[in-house]
Short mmCIF file of C-alpha atoms in Angstrom, two decimals:
data_model
loop_
_atom_site.label_atom_id
_atom_site.label_comp_id
_atom_site.label_asym_id
_atom_site.label_seq_id
_atom_site.Cartn_x
_atom_site.Cartn_y
_atom_site.Cartn_z
CA MET A 1237 25.61 0.73 -15.32
CA ILE A 1238 22.32 2.62 -15.27
CA GLY A 1239 23.70 4.99 -17.89
CA LYS A 1240 24.34 2.06 -20.21
CA ILE A 1241 20.82 0.70 -19.70
CA LEU A 1242 19.23 4.07 -20.41
CA LYS A 1243 21.42 4.74 -23.41
CA ASP A 1244 20.72 1.34 -24.92
CA GLN A 1245 17.01 1.36 -24.47
CA HIS A 1246 15.93 5.00 -24.55
CA GLY A 1247 14.87 4.89 -20.95
CA HIS A 1248 13.80 1.26 -20.86
CA VAL A 1249 15.61 -1.70 -19.40
CA ALA A 1250 17.81 -3.54 -21.85
CA GLY A 1251 16.78 -6.95 -23.17
CA ALA A 1252 13.80 -7.17 -20.90
CA VAL A 1253 11.72 -10.05 -22.16
CA PRO A 1254 13.70 -13.01 -23.41
CA ALA A 1255 12.06 -15.18 -26.04
CA GLY A 1256 12.08 -18.45 -24.13
CA PRO A 1257 10.88 -21.86 -25.27
CA GLY A 1258 7.28 -20.64 -25.00
CA ALA A 1259 7.30 -16.95 -25.83
CA ALA A 1260 3.50 -16.76 -25.58
CA ARG A 1261 1.60 -16.77 -22.34
CA PRO A 1262 -0.65 -19.67 -21.33
CA PRO A 1263 -3.65 -19.58 -23.70
CA ILE A 1264 -6.21 -18.94 -20.96
CA THR A 1265 -8.80 -16.36 -21.97
CA ALA A 1266 -10.80 -16.01 -18.74
CA ALA A 1267 -10.28 -12.66 -16.98
CA HIS A 1268 -9.79 -14.62 -13.77
CA LEU A 1269 -10.27 -18.10 -12.33
CA ARG A 1270 -11.15 -17.07 -8.80
CA LYS A 1271 -14.14 -18.79 -7.19
CA ASP A 1272 -14.38 -16.73 -4.01
CA ALA A 1273 -16.40 -13.51 -3.55
CA TRP A 1274 -13.46 -11.30 -4.61
CA TRP A 1275 -15.85 -8.51 -5.59
CA ALA A 1276 -17.24 -8.06 -2.07
CA LEU A 1277 -14.33 -6.02 -0.64
CA PRO A 1278 -13.97 -3.51 -3.52
CA LEU A 1279 -17.76 -3.11 -3.59
CA ALA A 1280 -17.95 -2.45 0.16
CA THR A 1281 -15.01 -0.02 -0.11
CA PHE A 1282 -16.74 1.80 -2.96
CA VAL A 1283 -19.99 2.14 -1.02
CA PHE A 1284 -18.37 3.42 2.18
CA LEU A 1285 -15.91 5.80 0.52
CA ALA A 1286 -18.54 7.19 -1.86
CA SER A 1287 -20.99 7.64 1.04
CA PHE A 1288 -18.39 9.59 3.00
CA VAL A 1289 -17.57 11.82 0.04
CA VAL A 1290 -21.27 12.55 -0.54
CA TYR A 1291 -21.96 13.28 3.14
CA SER A 1292 -18.87 15.44 3.70
CA THR A 1293 -19.53 17.47 0.52
CA TRP A 1294 -23.15 18.02 1.58
CA ALA A 1295 -22.07 19.00 5.10
CA ALA A 1296 -19.44 21.40 3.75
CA PHE A 1297 -22.00 23.14 1.51
CA GLN A 1298 -24.46 23.65 4.38
CA ASN A 1299 -22.49 26.48 5.98
CA ALA A 1300 -24.71 26.10 9.04
CA HIS A 1301 -25.11 23.95 12.16
CA TYR A 1302 -21.40 23.29 12.49
CA PHE A 1303 -21.10 24.81 15.96
CA ALA A 1304 -23.00 23.92 19.11
CA ALA A 1305 -21.17 25.61 21.97
CA PRO A 1306 -18.55 24.51 22.85
CA TYR A 1307 -18.33 21.94 20.06
CA LEU A 1308 -16.95 22.80 16.61
CA SER A 1309 -17.39 20.34 13.75
CA PRO A 1310 -14.07 18.92 12.47
CA PHE A 1311 -15.21 19.70 8.91
CA TYR A 1312 -15.12 23.42 9.76
CA SER A 1313 -12.02 23.51 11.94
CA PRO A 1314 -10.06 25.74 12.01
CA CYS A 1315 -12.85 28.15 11.17
CA ILE A 1316 -10.95 30.91 9.41
CA SER A 1317 -13.66 32.84 7.59
CA ALA A 1318 -14.89 36.18 8.94
CA SER A 1319 -18.48 34.92 8.98
CA CYS A 1320 -17.69 31.84 11.10
CA VAL A 1321 -20.06 31.27 13.96
CA HIS A 1322 -17.02 30.21 15.95
CA ALA A 1323 -13.86 31.83 14.59
CA THR A 1324 -10.90 29.70 15.73
CA PHE A 1325 -8.36 32.50 15.67
CA GLY A 1326 -10.76 35.24 16.74
CA GLY A 1327 -11.17 36.60 13.23
CA GLY A 1328 -10.29 35.52 9.77
CA LEU A 1329 -10.39 35.84 6.05
CA PRO A 1330 -13.01 38.07 4.42
CA ASP A 1331 -16.02 36.19 3.03
CA LEU A 1332 -15.56 34.85 -0.46
CA THR A 1333 -18.60 34.92 -2.74
CA PHE A 1334 -18.70 33.19 -6.12
CA PRO A 1335 -21.17 33.71 -8.99
CA VAL A 1336 -22.85 30.29 -9.00
CA ILE A 1337 -21.80 28.87 -5.65
CA GLY A 1338 -22.61 32.00 -3.66
CA LEU A 1339 -20.99 32.45 -0.28
CA LEU A 1340 -18.10 30.00 0.06
CA SER A 1341 -18.57 27.80 3.08
CA PRO A 1342 -15.63 28.11 5.52
CA ALA A 1343 -15.35 24.31 5.33
CA PHE A 1344 -13.85 24.59 1.85
CA LEU A 1345 -11.06 26.80 3.18
CA VAL A 1346 -9.77 23.92 5.30
CA LEU A 1347 -11.09 20.62 3.91
CA TRP A 1348 -8.45 20.54 1.16
CA GLY A 1349 -5.82 19.76 3.81
CA PRO A 1350 -7.18 16.52 5.27
CA GLY A 1351 -8.79 15.77 1.90
CA LEU A 1352 -5.47 15.72 0.04
CA PHE A 1353 -3.85 13.82 2.90
CA ARG A 1354 -6.39 11.03 2.57
CA LEU A 1355 -6.44 11.13 -1.23
CA SER A 1356 -2.67 10.67 -1.45
CA CYS A 1357 -2.46 8.22 1.49
CA TYR A 1358 -0.77 4.93 0.58
CA TYR A 1359 -3.61 2.93 2.12
CA TYR A 1360 -6.43 4.86 0.44
CA ARG A 1361 -4.59 4.65 -2.87
CA LYS A 1362 -4.78 0.85 -2.61
CA ALA A 1363 -8.45 1.11 -1.61
CA TYR A 1364 -9.61 3.36 -4.44
CA TYR A 1365 -7.37 1.95 -7.14
CA ARG A 1366 -9.09 -1.35 -6.46
CA SER A 1367 -12.64 -0.14 -5.93
CA PHE A 1368 -12.95 2.94 -8.18
CA TRP A 1369 -10.18 2.52 -10.81
CA LEU A 1370 -10.56 -1.29 -10.93
CA ALA A 1371 -6.83 -1.49 -11.57
CA PRO A 1372 -6.96 -4.23 -10.44
CA PRO A 1373 -10.40 -4.87 -8.87
CA ALA A 1374 -8.83 -7.72 -6.87
CA CYS A 1375 -5.65 -9.80 -6.92
CA ALA A 1376 -5.31 -11.95 -10.06
CA VAL A 1377 -8.43 -10.35 -11.56
CA LYS A 1378 -7.82 -8.55 -14.84
CA ASP A 1379 -7.62 -4.73 -14.95
CA VAL A 1380 -10.74 -3.24 -16.53
CA LYS A 1381 -8.86 -0.61 -18.56
CA GLU A 1382 -6.46 -1.64 -21.31
CA GLY A 1383 -3.85 1.15 -21.00
CA TYR A 1384 -1.96 1.77 -17.80
CA THR A 1385 0.51 4.43 -16.69
CA GLY A 1386 0.38 3.96 -12.93
CA GLU A 1387 1.52 7.01 -11.00
CA THR A 1388 3.88 8.31 -13.66
CA ARG A 1389 1.66 11.01 -15.17
CA PHE A 1390 -0.41 13.98 -14.03
CA PRO A 1391 -2.47 14.00 -11.85
CA LEU A 1392 -1.52 10.73 -10.12
CA VAL A 1393 2.18 11.58 -10.17
CA LEU A 1394 1.32 14.27 -7.61
CA TRP A 1395 0.72 11.57 -4.99
CA ASN A 1396 4.50 11.48 -4.62
CA PHE A 1397 3.99 14.67 -2.61
CA HIS A 1398 2.10 12.78 0.10
CA ARG A 1399 4.81 13.87 2.54
CA TRP A 1400 3.79 17.51 2.13
CA THR A 1401 0.17 16.71 2.89
CA TRP A 1402 1.35 14.85 6.00
CA TYR A 1403 3.01 18.01 7.31
CA VAL A 1404 -0.33 19.81 6.82
CA ALA A 1405 -2.22 16.96 8.52
CA VAL A 1406 -0.03 17.28 11.62
CA LEU A 1407 -1.08 20.96 11.91
CA PHE A 1408 -4.72 19.85 11.76
CA ILE A 1409 -4.13 17.44 14.66
CA VAL A 1410 -2.85 20.38 16.72
CA VAL A 1411 -5.91 22.47 15.87
CA LEU A 1412 -8.39 19.63 16.50
CA THR A 1413 -6.73 18.87 19.84
CA TRP A 1414 -7.24 22.53 20.80
CA ASP A 1415 -10.91 22.21 19.76
CA ALA A 1416 -11.23 19.09 21.90
CA LEU A 1417 -9.71 20.95 24.87
CA LEU A 1418 -12.20 23.81 24.37
CA ALA A 1419 -14.97 21.19 24.43
CA PHE A 1420 -14.49 21.03 28.24
CA ARG A 1421 -15.42 24.71 28.55
CA PHE A 1422 -19.19 25.25 28.52
CA PRO A 1423 -21.06 28.54 28.47
CA ALA A 1424 -22.33 29.34 31.97
CA PRO A 1425 -26.02 30.28 32.36
CA GLY A 1426 -25.19 33.68 33.81
CA GLY A 1427 -22.46 34.47 31.29
CA GLY A 1428 -18.82 33.45 31.27
CA ALA A 1429 -17.75 29.84 31.12
CA THR A 1430 -17.74 26.75 33.29
CA TRP A 1431 -15.81 23.48 33.06
CA GLY A 1432 -17.58 20.22 32.32
CA VAL A 1433 -17.81 17.06 30.23
CA GLY A 1434 -20.49 16.32 27.68
CA VAL A 1435 -21.15 13.51 25.24
CA GLY A 1436 -19.86 15.88 22.57
CA THR A 1437 -16.58 16.25 24.49
CA ILE A 1438 -16.13 12.49 24.41
CA VAL A 1439 -17.09 12.35 20.71
CA MET A 1440 -14.52 15.05 19.89
CA TRP A 1441 -11.76 13.33 21.91
CA ILE A 1442 -12.42 9.94 20.31
CA ASN A 1443 -12.28 11.67 16.93
CA VAL A 1444 -8.99 13.46 17.59
CA ILE A 1445 -7.37 10.32 19.04
CA LEU A 1446 -8.35 8.27 15.99
CA LEU A 1447 -7.20 11.03 13.63
CA ALA A 1448 -3.88 11.24 15.48
CA GLY A 1449 -3.56 7.44 15.22
CA TYR A 1450 -4.16 7.70 11.49
CA THR A 1451 -1.74 10.61 11.03
CA PHE A 1452 1.10 9.20 13.12
CA SER A 1453 0.87 5.65 11.74
CA CYS A 1454 1.34 7.06 8.23
CA HIS A 1455 4.09 5.63 6.03
CA SER A 1456 5.49 9.12 5.39
CA CYS A 1457 5.66 9.74 9.14
CA ARG A 1458 7.52 6.44 9.54
CA HIS A 1459 10.03 7.50 6.91
CA VAL A 1460 10.54 11.03 8.24
CA CYS A 1461 10.97 9.77 11.81
CA GLY A 1462 13.80 7.40 10.90
CA GLY A 1463 13.05 5.31 7.82
CA HIS A 1464 15.57 7.34 5.85
CA VAL A 1465 18.42 6.27 8.14
CA ASN A 1466 20.61 3.31 7.10
CA GLU A 1467 22.76 3.08 10.23
CA PHE A 1468 20.29 2.99 13.10
CA SER A 1469 23.10 2.28 15.58
CA LYS A 1470 24.39 5.80 14.93
CA ALA A 1471 20.95 7.43 15.33
CA PRO A 1472 19.44 5.82 18.45
CA SER A 1473 16.70 8.40 19.03
CA ARG A 1474 15.49 8.24 15.43
CA TYR A 1475 15.67 4.43 15.63
CA GLY A 1476 13.51 4.53 18.76
CA ILE A 1477 10.86 6.73 17.15
CA TRP A 1478 10.96 4.71 13.91
CA SER A 1479 10.48 1.48 15.90
CA LEU A 1480 7.49 3.01 17.69
CA VAL A 1481 5.87 4.22 14.44
CA SER A 1482 6.67 0.85 12.82
CA ARG A 1483 4.65 -0.83 15.57
CA ILE A 1484 1.51 1.20 14.79
CA ASN A 1485 2.07 1.40 11.03
CA PRO A 1486 0.40 -2.01 10.37
CA GLN A 1487 -2.75 -0.53 11.96
CA HIS A 1488 -2.79 2.37 9.49
CA PRO A 1489 -5.71 0.93 7.44
CA THR A 1490 -7.71 0.38 10.65
CA PHE A 1491 -7.07 3.97 11.77
CA ALA A 1492 -7.89 5.17 8.25
CA TRP A 1493 -11.38 3.66 8.40
CA LEU A 1494 -12.11 4.38 12.07
CA SER A 1495 -11.04 8.01 11.74
CA LEU A 1496 -13.11 8.38 8.57
CA PHE A 1497 -16.20 7.22 10.46
CA SER A 1498 -15.34 9.25 13.56
CA VAL A 1499 -14.88 12.52 11.69
CA GLY A 1500 -18.20 12.05 9.88
CA LEU A 1501 -20.02 11.01 13.05
CA ALA A 1502 -18.50 13.90 15.05
CA ASP A 1503 -19.85 16.35 12.46
CA LEU A 1504 -23.24 14.60 12.46
CA TYR A 1505 -23.47 14.67 16.26
CA ILE A 1506 -22.62 18.39 16.49
CA ARG A 1507 -24.99 19.11 13.59
CA LEU A 1508 -27.89 17.34 15.31
CA VAL A 1509 -27.18 19.08 18.64
CA SER A 1510 -26.95 22.43 16.87
CA MET A 1511 -30.25 21.81 15.08
CA GLY A 1512 -31.88 20.90 18.40
CA ILE A 1513 -32.78 17.39 17.19
CA ILE A 1514 -30.82 15.74 20.02
CA ARG A 1515 -29.85 17.07 23.43
CA ASP A 1516 -26.23 16.90 24.52
CA LEU A 1517 -25.93 15.23 27.92
CA ARG A 1518 -23.33 17.02 30.00
CA ILE A 1519 -22.03 17.44 33.51
CA THR A 1520 -20.71 20.85 34.50
CA PHE A 1521 -18.70 21.69 37.62
CA MET B 1482 -10.35 -40.94 5.50
CA ALA B 1483 -9.84 -40.47 1.79
CA THR B 1484 -11.82 -37.73 0.02
CA THR B 1485 -12.21 -37.43 -3.72
CA PHE B 1486 -11.52 -34.10 -5.43
CA THR B 1487 -11.52 -33.16 -9.09
CA LEU B 1488 -8.35 -31.41 -10.23
CA ARG B 1489 -9.04 -29.24 -13.27
CA LEU B 1490 -5.52 -29.00 -14.68
CA PHE B 1491 -4.36 -26.83 -17.54
CA ARG B 1492 -2.88 -29.04 -20.27
CA GLY B 1493 -1.20 -27.48 -23.27
CA ASP B 1494 1.50 -25.15 -24.48
CA ALA B 1495 1.87 -21.88 -26.39
CA LYS B 1496 0.06 -23.31 -29.43
CA GLY B 1497 -3.07 -24.10 -27.47
CA GLY B 1498 -4.44 -25.82 -24.44
CA THR B 1499 -7.44 -26.58 -22.30
CA PHE B 1500 -8.44 -27.51 -18.76
CA ARG B 1501 -8.94 -31.25 -18.18
CA ASP B 1502 -10.61 -32.85 -15.16
CA TYR B 1503 -8.87 -35.56 -13.12
CA PRO B 1504 -10.71 -37.16 -10.19
CA VAL B 1505 -8.19 -37.97 -7.48
CA GLU B 1506 -8.27 -39.11 -3.87
CA SER B 1507 -6.78 -37.06 -1.05
CA GLU B 1508 -5.82 -38.26 2.41
CA GLU B 1509 -5.42 -36.29 5.62
CA GLY B 1510 -2.47 -33.89 5.60
CA MET B 1511 -2.06 -33.81 1.83
CA VAL B 1512 -1.31 -30.69 -0.17
CA VAL B 1513 -2.23 -29.75 -3.75
CA LEU B 1514 1.19 -30.84 -5.02
CA ASP B 1515 0.60 -34.35 -3.62
CA LEU B 1516 -2.56 -34.65 -5.69
CA VAL B 1517 -0.85 -33.32 -8.80
CA HIS B 1518 1.80 -36.02 -8.30
CA ARG B 1519 -0.96 -38.64 -7.93
CA VAL B 1520 -2.45 -37.52 -11.22
CA GLN B 1521 1.00 -37.65 -12.77
CA ALA B 1522 1.60 -41.16 -11.41
CA SER B 1523 -1.77 -42.67 -12.24
CA GLN B 1524 -3.53 -40.77 -15.03
CA ALA B 1525 -1.29 -38.30 -16.87
CA PRO B 1526 2.37 -39.37 -16.89
CA ASP B 1527 3.18 -36.66 -19.43
CA LEU B 1528 1.94 -33.83 -17.14
CA ALA B 1529 4.66 -31.19 -16.85
CA CYS B 1530 5.01 -29.75 -13.36
CA ARG B 1531 8.01 -28.02 -11.78
CA TRP B 1532 8.77 -28.82 -8.15
CA ASN B 1533 11.71 -29.52 -5.90
CA CYS B 1534 11.73 -29.23 -2.10
CA LYS B 1535 8.04 -29.73 -1.22
CA ALA B 1536 8.71 -27.61 1.85
CA GLY B 1537 7.91 -24.09 0.68
CA LYS B 1538 11.54 -23.08 0.40
CA CYS B 1539 12.62 -23.63 -3.21
CA GLY B 1540 9.89 -21.57 -4.87
CA SER B 1541 9.49 -23.98 -7.78
CA CYS B 1542 5.86 -25.14 -7.61
CA SER B 1543 4.18 -21.75 -8.10
CA ALA B 1544 0.78 -22.07 -9.77
CA GLU B 1545 -2.68 -20.51 -9.71
CA VAL B 1546 -4.96 -22.61 -7.55
CA ASN B 1547 -8.61 -21.64 -8.02
CA GLY B 1548 -7.27 -18.48 -9.64
CA GLN B 1549 -5.07 -17.45 -6.70
CA PRO B 1550 -1.27 -17.50 -7.02
CA ARG B 1551 0.05 -20.03 -4.50
CA LEU B 1552 2.80 -22.56 -3.86
CA MET B 1553 1.19 -25.94 -4.54
CA CYS B 1554 3.29 -27.57 -1.83
CA MET B 1555 1.99 -25.15 0.81
CA THR B 1556 -1.69 -25.33 -0.14
CA ARG B 1557 -3.36 -27.85 2.13
CA MET B 1558 -6.28 -29.82 0.80
CA ASP B 1559 -8.35 -29.11 3.90
CA LEU B 1560 -8.75 -25.56 2.55
CA PHE B 1561 -11.26 -26.95 0.06
CA GLN B 1562 -14.72 -28.44 0.41
CA PRO B 1563 -14.77 -32.24 -0.01
CA GLY B 1564 -15.60 -33.11 -3.61
CA GLU B 1565 -14.72 -29.61 -4.85
CA THR B 1566 -13.39 -29.06 -8.35
CA ILE B 1567 -10.07 -27.22 -8.02
CA SER B 1568 -8.59 -25.42 -11.00
CA ILE B 1569 -4.80 -25.39 -11.31
CA ALA B 1570 -3.28 -23.13 -13.94
CA PRO B 1571 0.30 -22.10 -14.65
CA ILE B 1572 1.38 -18.64 -13.46
CA ARG B 1573 -0.08 -16.56 -16.27
CA THR B 1574 2.29 -13.61 -16.38
CA PHE B 1575 5.12 -15.58 -17.96
CA PRO B 1576 5.47 -17.47 -21.24
CA ILE B 1577 4.30 -21.06 -21.05
CA ILE B 1578 6.60 -24.00 -21.74
CA ARG B 1579 4.07 -26.80 -21.14
CA ASP B 1580 1.17 -27.58 -18.79
CA LEU B 1581 2.03 -26.02 -15.41
CA VAL B 1582 5.57 -24.99 -16.33
CA THR B 1583 6.40 -21.44 -17.39
CA ASP B 1584 9.55 -19.66 -18.48
CA VAL B 1585 10.45 -17.22 -15.68
CA SER B 1586 13.72 -15.98 -17.20
CA TYR B 1587 12.26 -12.43 -17.37
CA ASN B 1588 13.09 -12.30 -13.66
CA TYR B 1589 16.70 -13.32 -14.16
CA VAL B 1590 17.17 -10.53 -16.71
CA LYS B 1591 15.74 -8.05 -14.22
CA ALA B 1592 17.94 -9.39 -11.42
CA LYS B 1593 21.09 -8.72 -13.41
CA GLN B 1594 20.15 -5.08 -13.90
CA VAL B 1595 19.91 -4.12 -10.23
CA PRO B 1596 22.97 -2.03 -9.28
CA PRO B 1597 24.86 -4.20 -6.77
CA LEU B 1598 26.15 -3.29 -3.31
CA ARG B 1599 29.22 -1.07 -3.30
CA LEU B 1600 30.76 -1.02 0.17
CA LYS B 1601 32.06 2.09 1.86
CA PRO B 1602 35.80 2.01 2.77
CA PRO B 1603 36.65 -0.24 5.72
CA GLU B 1604 37.40 1.22 9.14
CA ALA B 1605 40.96 2.07 10.25
CA ASP B 1606 41.62 -1.50 11.40
CA GLY B 1607 40.61 -2.84 7.99
CA THR B 1608 37.27 -4.31 9.12
CA TYR B 1609 33.59 -3.50 8.65
CA ARG B 1610 31.26 -3.18 11.61
CA MET B 1611 27.47 -3.41 11.60
CA MET B 1612 25.13 -3.59 14.57
CA GLN B 1613 22.10 -5.88 14.69
CA GLU B 1614 19.64 -2.97 14.58
CA ASP B 1615 21.28 -1.80 11.33
CA ILE B 1616 20.41 -4.98 9.50
CA ASP B 1617 17.21 -6.21 11.20
CA ARG B 1618 15.13 -4.36 8.66
CA ILE B 1619 16.75 -5.81 5.54
CA GLN B 1620 16.82 -9.38 6.82
CA GLU B 1621 13.10 -9.59 6.09
CA PHE B 1622 13.83 -9.12 2.38
CA HIS B 1623 16.41 -11.93 2.44
CA LYS B 1624 13.63 -14.42 3.21
CA CYS B 1625 12.54 -14.21 -0.44
CA ILE B 1626 12.57 -17.67 -2.06
CA GLU B 1627 12.09 -16.31 -5.59
CA CYS B 1628 8.87 -18.17 -6.25
CA PHE B 1629 7.85 -15.15 -8.38
CA LEU B 1630 4.25 -15.27 -7.17
CA CYS B 1631 4.51 -11.53 -6.46
CA GLN B 1632 5.69 -10.97 -10.02
CA ASP B 1633 2.86 -13.15 -11.31
CA VAL B 1634 0.12 -11.32 -9.43
CA CYS B 1635 1.43 -7.81 -10.07
CA HIS B 1636 -1.13 -6.33 -12.46
CA VAL B 1637 1.43 -3.98 -14.01
CA ILE B 1638 3.05 -6.85 -15.92
CA ARG B 1639 0.23 -9.39 -15.60
CA ASP B 1640 -2.30 -7.24 -17.44
CA HIS B 1641 0.04 -4.97 -19.41
CA GLU B 1642 2.62 -7.08 -21.21
CA GLU B 1643 4.25 -4.00 -22.73
CA LYS B 1644 5.29 -2.82 -19.26
CA LYS B 1645 7.70 -5.74 -18.90
CA THR B 1646 10.35 -3.62 -20.60
CA SER B 1647 10.09 -0.75 -18.15
CA PHE B 1648 9.06 -2.37 -14.87
CA ALA B 1649 11.14 -4.53 -12.55
CA GLY B 1650 8.35 -5.87 -10.34
CA PRO B 1651 7.90 -6.30 -6.59
CA ARG B 1652 10.51 -9.02 -6.15
CA PHE B 1653 13.18 -6.64 -7.41
CA PHE B 1654 11.90 -3.68 -5.46
CA ILE B 1655 12.60 -5.58 -2.25
CA LYS B 1656 15.98 -6.57 -3.63
CA ILE B 1657 16.70 -2.88 -4.30
CA ALA B 1658 15.34 -1.98 -0.84
CA GLY B 1659 17.65 -4.56 0.77
CA LEU B 1660 20.64 -3.02 -0.97
CA ASP B 1661 19.62 0.61 -0.56
CA MET B 1662 18.96 0.24 3.17
CA HIS B 1663 22.21 -1.67 3.75
CA PRO B 1664 24.31 0.17 6.37
CA LEU B 1665 27.52 -0.14 4.33
CA ASP B 1666 26.08 0.72 0.91
CA THR B 1667 27.25 3.77 -1.03
CA VAL B 1668 25.19 3.58 -4.25
CA ASP B 1669 22.44 6.04 -5.15
CA ARG B 1670 19.80 3.95 -6.93
CA SER B 1671 17.17 6.68 -7.21
CA ARG B 1672 17.59 7.19 -10.94
CA PHE B 1673 17.54 3.44 -11.53
CA MET B 1674 14.38 3.09 -9.46
CA LYS B 1675 12.59 5.83 -11.36
CA ASP B 1676 13.77 5.31 -14.92
CA ALA B 1677 14.77 1.68 -15.35
CA ALA B 1678 12.86 -0.16 -12.61
CA GLY B 1679 9.73 1.94 -13.14
CA ILE B 1680 8.68 2.28 -9.50
CA GLY B 1681 6.18 4.98 -10.52
CA LEU B 1682 4.14 2.31 -12.29
CA CYS B 1683 3.46 0.56 -8.99
CA ASN B 1684 0.13 1.77 -7.62
CA ILE B 1685 0.65 -0.09 -4.32
CA THR B 1686 -2.46 -2.28 -4.51
CA LYS B 1687 -0.59 -4.76 -2.32
CA CYS B 1688 -1.38 -8.00 -4.15
CA CYS B 1689 2.32 -8.87 -4.00
CA THR B 1690 2.18 -8.76 -0.22
CA GLU B 1691 -1.03 -10.81 -0.14
CA VAL B 1692 0.42 -13.73 -2.10
CA CYS B 1693 3.94 -13.83 -0.60
CA PRO B 1694 4.39 -17.30 0.96
CA GLU B 1695 7.20 -15.91 3.15
CA HIS B 1696 4.87 -13.18 4.47
CA ILE B 1697 7.32 -10.44 3.51
CA HIS B 1698 5.67 -7.02 3.81
CA ILE B 1699 6.74 -6.18 0.28
CA THR B 1700 4.68 -3.00 -0.03
CA ASP B 1701 4.81 -1.54 3.47
CA ASN B 1702 8.45 -2.32 4.22
CA GLY B 1703 9.95 -2.34 0.73
CA ILE B 1704 8.15 -0.43 -2.01
CA ILE B 1705 6.66 2.41 0.04
CA PRO B 1706 9.96 3.18 1.82
CA LEU B 1707 11.62 3.29 -1.63
CA LYS B 1708 8.95 5.71 -2.88
CA GLU B 1709 9.55 7.77 0.25
CA ARG B 1710 13.30 7.81 -0.42
CA LEU B 1711 12.54 9.28 -3.82
CA ALA B 1712 10.18 11.80 -2.21
CA ASP B 1713 13.11 12.99 -0.07
CA GLU B 1714 14.46 14.69 -3.19
CA MET B 1715 11.37 16.93 -3.26
CA ASP B 1716 11.13 17.60 0.45
CA PRO B 1717 12.55 20.96 1.58
CA VAL B 1718 12.51 19.88 5.24
CA VAL B 1719 14.71 16.86 4.49
CA TRP B 1720 16.98 19.02 2.32
CA LEU B 1721 17.44 21.51 5.16
CA LEU B 1722 18.07 18.80 7.77
CA ARG B 1723 20.67 17.12 5.55
CA LYS B 1724 22.44 20.44 5.02
CA PHE B 1725 22.37 21.04 8.76
CA ARG B 1726 23.74 17.56 9.55
CA GLY B 1727 26.23 17.61 6.68
CA VAL B 1728 24.96 14.30 5.24
CA LYS B 1729 26.95 13.28 2.15
CA PRO B 1730 24.87 12.05 -0.82
CA LYS B 1731 25.42 8.53 -2.19
CA THR B 1732 27.14 8.15 -5.53
CA ASN B 1733 24.97 7.50 -8.57
CA ALA B 1734 24.73 4.00 -9.98
#
């Protein structure tokens, strides 16, 4: 059947638009007839997403104040450059220096991972196609651009690889959880380390919990865990996991925003502690 | 207590048309379709308007109320401010016949092209068995009343007429999802989804889900899982697991 359709129409569906009694659309020229404040949501999305991109890029270029013992900023974790103040794996890649940029901040060695995960995320795609692409700006409001190819051409066709970025994002959750565990281990005054809890510990744990919520409520995660199965009765464990992920999947947009704020605020908190602008309250045992 | 509203109704056909104002009284519990019928009965007997069940189940009275795709019979008048002027336009993605009536046969052409269910062989006793958990997921898609509001609001065909040849639209993606996720199905629709139904054109902006009067999660439960099924073809982890489990591929449509 599909072969016939493709053969007949050179890749397009046969006889798609019948010429009915009124072959022309309703002669209404207005781009939309909505009376509500439809522009408010895309505008707010634009402001918040753009602000995050500006702040995170600035923070990544700083290459300083990303570590205030024992807290490591999530923008720089895992810190895999040899010049890291806090090398996650005890060493790392040699420093990379570029002609105009200079010394490459270790943040750029890792930010591509979570960056691509968010960029290709099904929720964020909705958010930025509406607020940045304006395709469409809101429901039943005309697209701003005339031509449209959707996600069929480069670079947007690459978003079909979202699954791959999810695998990477899971590794980041492991690393950030390790960082959050290390945030209980404070340097002792006489050398060595002592256990304790600081405001930064709590900030890092809230951040990793929200990031895990975002990562494990992802649509790709839902599919990998069991969405691909057609006979759930023959795969009870996958059905159980799929049901669990399906329960948190509707909260994916909420986790997307909360984790975006938490990762930015966690970096800001550690930055301010590291710069000595604020003092981290902590209890050590 | 009766409240007066002004209905700004589109009157015309493919040759031309305009919005005309009709002041009309509304009583408690009324819906937009009631007021359109009042206009039809008292002021504009030639007003063309398609409707049938008046219970949100036939999908006939789709229109754009204040610019938002809605079923007129399910849009209560208490949503609006007393005295408000309410615009009612036909669903703009399809060719107009007259006034509020459009020709939605595009959708019937698309429906015919979806590769149907092809059942796997019956079990040894000649019967088919499915468990409830196997079909819970696809029952959501069977709630569709074919009002075509999702098709109307989808910007791919709403704003890009030329895409009607290569794009099936959200209503048919959930139809495909319902078939593809069926526990007894044997058809591989991946090539159809990519090439003929044009799923790559969907940029998941979720307007279809927002307007669905049956509250079907068209994007989250239908379109995205279909995109993920296509992504399986590019996923080495899935490929390895299928090899390990000895999963047989479906046959191509």
